[in-house]
Structures are given as structure tokens and as C-alpha cells.
PDB file of C-alpha atoms in Angstrom:
ATOM      1  CA  MET A   1      33.927-133.061 -22.917  1.00 49.00           C
ATOM      2  CA  THR A   2      33.601-136.635 -24.038  1.00 50.00           C
ATOM      3  CA  ALA A   3      36.656-138.734 -24.860  1.00 46.00           C
ATOM      4  CA  PRO A   4      35.989-138.955 -28.650  1.00 44.00           C
ATOM      5  CA  ILE A   5      35.742-135.168 -28.929  1.00 43.00           C
ATOM      6  CA  VAL A   6      38.986-134.701 -27.002  1.00 38.00           C
ATOM      7  CA  VAL A   7      40.736-137.192 -29.304  1.00 38.00           C
ATOM      8  CA  LEU A   8      39.319-135.443 -32.378  1.00 38.00           C
ATOM      9  CA  LEU A   9      40.506-132.036 -31.140  1.00 40.00           C
ATOM     10  CA  ALA A  10      43.974-133.462 -30.452  1.00 42.00           C
ATOM     11  CA  LEU A  11      44.143-134.920 -33.980  1.00 40.00           C
ATOM     12  CA  LEU A  12      43.079-131.604 -35.525  1.00 41.00           C
ATOM     13  CA  ALA A  13      45.741-129.757 -33.534  1.00 45.00           C
ATOM     14  CA  MET A  14      48.397-132.170 -34.827  1.00 47.00           C
ATOM     15  CA  GLN A  15      47.353-131.508 -38.452  1.00 47.00           C
ATOM     16  CA  SER A  16      47.608-127.720 -38.231  1.00 46.00           C
ATOM     17  CA  ALA A  17      50.453-126.064 -40.098  1.00 45.00           C
ATOM     18  CA  PRO A  18      53.677-125.224 -38.268  1.00 43.00           C
ATOM     19  CA  ALA A  19      54.612-121.660 -37.451  1.00 43.00           C
ATOM     20  CA  PRO A  20      55.979-119.568 -40.367  1.00 44.00           C
ATOM     21  CA  LEU A  21      59.687-119.477 -41.125  1.00 46.00           C
ATOM     22  CA  VAL A  22      61.228-116.600 -39.148  1.00 47.00           C
ATOM     23  CA  SER A  23      64.814-115.415 -39.386  1.00 45.00           C
ATOM     24  CA  ASN A  24      67.276-114.146 -36.803  1.00 51.00           C
ATOM     25  CA  ASP A  25      69.581-111.232 -37.347  1.00 54.00           C
ATOM     26  CA  ASP A  26      72.884-111.714 -39.186  1.00 56.00           C
ATOM     27  CA  LYS A  27      74.822-112.038 -35.928  1.00 63.00           C
ATOM     28  CA  ALA A  28      72.714-114.804 -34.371  1.00 66.00           C
ATOM     29  CA  THR A  29      74.754-117.762 -33.181  1.00 79.00           C
ATOM     30  CA  ALA A  30      74.429-121.089 -34.933  1.00 85.00           C
ATOM     31  CA  SER A  31      72.446-123.884 -33.367  1.00 92.00           C
ATOM     32  CA  ARG A  32      72.022-127.578 -34.044  1.00 94.00           C
ATOM     33  CA  LEU A  33      69.332-128.190 -36.647  1.00 96.00           C
ATOM     34  CA  HIS A  34      68.148-131.261 -38.514  1.00 95.00           C
ATOM     35  CA  ILE A  35      67.060-131.207 -42.137  1.00 96.00           C
ATOM     36  CA  GLY A  36      65.347-133.890 -44.176  1.00 94.00           C
ATOM     37  CA  ASP A  37      63.394-136.888 -42.918  1.00 93.00           C
ATOM     38  CA  THR A  38      61.465-136.177 -39.709  1.00 93.00           C
ATOM     39  CA  GLY A  39      60.565-139.775 -38.924  1.00 90.00           C
ATOM     40  CA  ILE A  40      56.889-138.790 -39.018  1.00 91.00           C
ATOM     41  CA  ARG A  41      54.654-141.046 -41.105  1.00 91.00           C
ATOM     42  CA  CYS A  42      51.005-140.366 -41.904  1.00 92.00           C
ATOM     43  CA  VAL A  43      48.144-142.281 -43.448  1.00 93.00           C
ATOM     44  CA  ARG A  44      47.276-139.352 -45.752  1.00 92.00           C
ATOM     45  CA  LEU A  45      48.523-135.932 -46.808  1.00 90.00           C
ATOM     46  CA  PRO A  46      49.354-133.346 -45.642  1.00 93.00           C
ATOM     47  CA  CYS A  47      52.184-134.978 -43.707  1.00 93.00           C
ATOM     48  CA  PRO A  48      55.321-133.287 -42.337  1.00 93.00           C
ATOM     49  CA  SER A  49      57.674-136.111 -43.354  1.00 93.00           C
ATOM     50  CA  ARG A  50      60.463-133.710 -44.475  1.00 95.00           C
ATOM     51  CA  ALA A  51      61.431-130.529 -42.658  1.00 96.00           C
ATOM     52  CA  LEU A  52      64.062-128.226 -41.259  1.00 96.00           C
ATOM     53  CA  TYR A  53      63.626-128.481 -37.501  1.00 95.00           C
ATOM     54  CA  GLU A  54      65.190-127.971 -34.109  1.00 94.00           C
ATOM     55  CA  PRO A  55      65.624-131.495 -32.720  1.00 93.00           C
ATOM     56  CA  GLN A  56      63.899-132.228 -29.449  1.00 86.00           C
ATOM     57  CA  LEU A  57      66.270-133.754 -26.933  1.00 77.00           C
ATOM     58  CA  PRO A  58      66.778-136.523 -26.034  1.00 76.00           C
ATOM     59  CA  GLY A  59      66.675-138.486 -29.252  1.00 76.00           C
ATOM     60  CA  GLY A  60      66.566-135.594 -31.743  1.00 79.00           C
ATOM     61  CA  HIS A  61      62.954-136.165 -32.747  1.00 83.00           C
ATOM     62  CA  ALA A  62      60.879-133.695 -34.747  1.00 87.00           C
ATOM     63  CA  THR A  63      57.840-132.023 -33.211  1.00 87.00           C
ATOM     64  CA  ARG A  64      55.415-129.690 -34.956  1.00 85.00           C
ATOM     65  CA  GLU A  65      56.313-126.845 -32.604  1.00 88.00           C
ATOM     66  CA  ARG A  66      59.994-127.005 -33.575  1.00 91.00           C
ATOM     67  CA  MET A  67      59.588-127.227 -37.362  1.00 93.00           C
ATOM     68  CA  LEU A  68      60.985-124.205 -39.184  1.00 93.00           C
ATOM     69  CA  TYR A  69      60.340-125.240 -42.803  1.00 94.00           C
ATOM     70  CA  VAL A  70      58.066-128.092 -43.852  1.00 94.00           C
ATOM     71  CA  ASP A  71      57.366-130.132 -46.980  1.00 94.00           C
ATOM     72  CA  LEU A  72      53.815-131.401 -46.441  1.00 94.00           C
ATOM     73  CA  ASP A  73      53.306-133.306 -49.687  1.00 92.00           C
ATOM     74  CA  GLY A  74      56.737-134.401 -50.914  1.00 91.00           C
ATOM     75  CA  SER A  75      56.987-131.790 -53.673  1.00 93.00           C
ATOM     76  CA  LYS A  76      58.718-128.872 -51.943  1.00 94.00           C
ATOM     77  CA  PRO A  77      62.466-128.323 -52.446  1.00 95.00           C
ATOM     78  CA  PRO A  78      64.768-127.726 -49.477  1.00 96.00           C
ATOM     79  CA  PRO A  79      64.711-124.205 -48.020  1.00 95.00           C
ATOM     80  CA  PRO A  80      66.814-121.423 -49.560  1.00 95.00           C
ATOM     81  CA  MET A  81      70.380-121.876 -48.273  1.00 96.00           C
ATOM     82  CA  ILE A  82      73.842-120.346 -48.282  1.00 96.00           C
ATOM     83  CA  GLY A  83      77.074-122.004 -47.255  1.00 97.00           C
ATOM     84  CA  ASP A  84      79.826-124.238 -48.595  1.00 97.00           C
ATOM     85  CA  PRO A  85      78.739-125.584 -52.006  1.00 98.00           C
ATOM     86  CA  ALA A  86      79.673-129.163 -51.027  1.00 98.00           C
ATOM     87  CA  ASP A  87      77.544-128.916 -47.857  1.00 98.00           C
ATOM     88  CA  LEU A  88      74.585-127.523 -49.807  1.00 98.00           C
ATOM     89  CA  ALA A  89      74.859-130.314 -52.386  1.00 98.00           C
ATOM     90  CA  ALA A  90      74.917-132.914 -49.575  1.00 97.00           C
ATOM     91  CA  ILE A  91      71.800-131.342 -48.024  1.00 97.00           C
ATOM     92  CA  ARG A  92      69.946-131.323 -51.348  1.00 97.00           C
ATOM     93  CA  ARG A  93      70.898-134.973 -51.976  1.00 97.00           C
ATOM     94  CA  SER A  94      69.821-135.954 -48.462  1.00 96.00           C
ATOM     95  CA  TRP A  95      66.508-134.081 -48.903  1.00 96.00           C
ATOM     96  CA  GLU A  96      65.741-135.834 -52.191  1.00 96.00           C
ATOM     97  CA  GLU A  97      66.670-139.254 -50.791  1.00 96.00           C
ATOM     98  CA  ARG A  98      64.546-138.625 -47.668  1.00 94.00           C
ATOM     99  CA  GLU A  99      67.480-138.933 -45.303  1.00 95.00           C
ATOM    100  CA  CYS A 100      68.268-136.669 -42.352  1.00 95.00           C
ATOM    101  CA  LEU A 101      71.365-134.544 -41.740  1.00 96.00           C
ATOM    102  CA  ALA A 102      72.366-132.750 -38.552  1.00 95.00           C
ATOM    103  CA  LEU A 103      73.941-129.364 -39.142  1.00 96.00           C
ATOM    104  CA  ASP A 104      75.072-126.254 -37.362  1.00 97.00           C
ATOM    105  CA  GLY A 105      73.364-123.218 -38.820  1.00 96.00           C
ATOM    106  CA  ARG A 106      70.758-120.515 -38.401  1.00 95.00           C
ATOM    107  CA  LEU A 107      68.073-118.659 -40.285  1.00 93.00           C
ATOM    108  CA  ILE A 108      69.136-115.214 -41.459  1.00 92.00           C
ATOM    109  CA  PRO A 109      67.270-112.521 -43.418  1.00 90.00           C
ATOM    110  CA  GLY A 110      67.420-112.938 -47.176  1.00 87.00           C
ATOM    111  CA  GLU A 111      66.077-110.918 -50.074  1.00 84.00           C
ATOM    112  CA  ASP A 112      62.748-109.219 -49.468  1.00 82.00           C
ATOM    113  CA  ASP A 113      62.996-110.326 -45.831  1.00 79.00           C
ATOM    114  CA  HIS A 114      62.544-114.025 -46.745  1.00 85.00           C
ATOM    115  CA  PRO A 115      64.611-116.200 -44.380  1.00 91.00           C
ATOM    116  CA  VAL A 116      67.597-118.141 -45.690  1.00 95.00           C
ATOM    117  CA  LEU A 117      69.276-121.067 -43.945  1.00 96.00           C
ATOM    118  CA  ARG A 118      72.930-120.280 -43.319  1.00 96.00           C
ATOM    119  CA  VAL A 119      74.753-123.606 -43.102  1.00 97.00           C
ATOM    120  CA  ASP A 120      77.934-123.339 -41.037  1.00 96.00           C
ATOM    121  CA  ARG A 121      78.775-127.051 -41.186  1.00 96.00           C
ATOM    122  CA  ILE A 122      77.265-130.489 -41.553  1.00 97.00           C
ATOM    123  CA  VAL A 123      77.677-132.551 -38.407  1.00 96.00           C
ATOM    124  CA  GLY A 124      76.554-135.905 -39.829  1.00 95.00           C
ATOM    125  CA  SER A 125      73.463-138.026 -40.204  1.00 93.00           C
ATOM    126  CA  CYS A 126      70.642-137.693 -37.669  1.00 90.00           C
TER     127      CYS A 126
END
């Protein structure tokens, strides 16, 4: 395979959509998640610049493989959530202002088997 074709295939793989949002059972333990700005910038849409994702250590960066919910064009609201109303308001504000928050939480089954983010606590900014 020639180098330009390999580069093109790599770019196409990076543009593919992340895996669908999948929930755990109600008893799943919380894990560290980041929500909001991913730090990813693109020349054109679609671009995963906002997401709910499992941070890759070290550094807490977002990768396509670890994104659980993605806003590809800047128009999608944050994912469905349950938790302390003050925490949910802070997440919504952070999402709209394109900031990033670290939180402890997990995806749980919601109505009609659509996953819902259960927010246990906000840890701070990413």
C-alpha cells in the first residue's frame, strides 16, 4: 500500500462515528468520566469537540474509542442525566460554555432501554 492511501485510510477511520451509548446495570460501580470539551479541534464538521468520555491516562485526553456520547456539530444537548440538581445544572452550564468537568458516574438503563448518565459527584474541571 502506498503512503498516501495509508494516510487516507487513517483519516477515514478517525472520522467514523464512535460506538453507540451502552448502559451498565443499576449496580455498576461509578468510574471517572469527563463531560464537555474534548480538546479535539477539526477543520470541518463532523467534529467530536464535545462528548461524554472515559479519559485516557495519563493526561485525561479524549479518544474516539472512549467516547460514550458525542456532539458532532455543536447542536446536541448533554446526555440524559440523573443526580443532584446542582451538579446537573453545573454540567449543563459547562456543556454550553464548552468547558470540561470531571465526574464520578456511570451509564444506567433508562426508559425504553435508553442509557442515562447517573452523576454521583462532580470532581472538578478537567
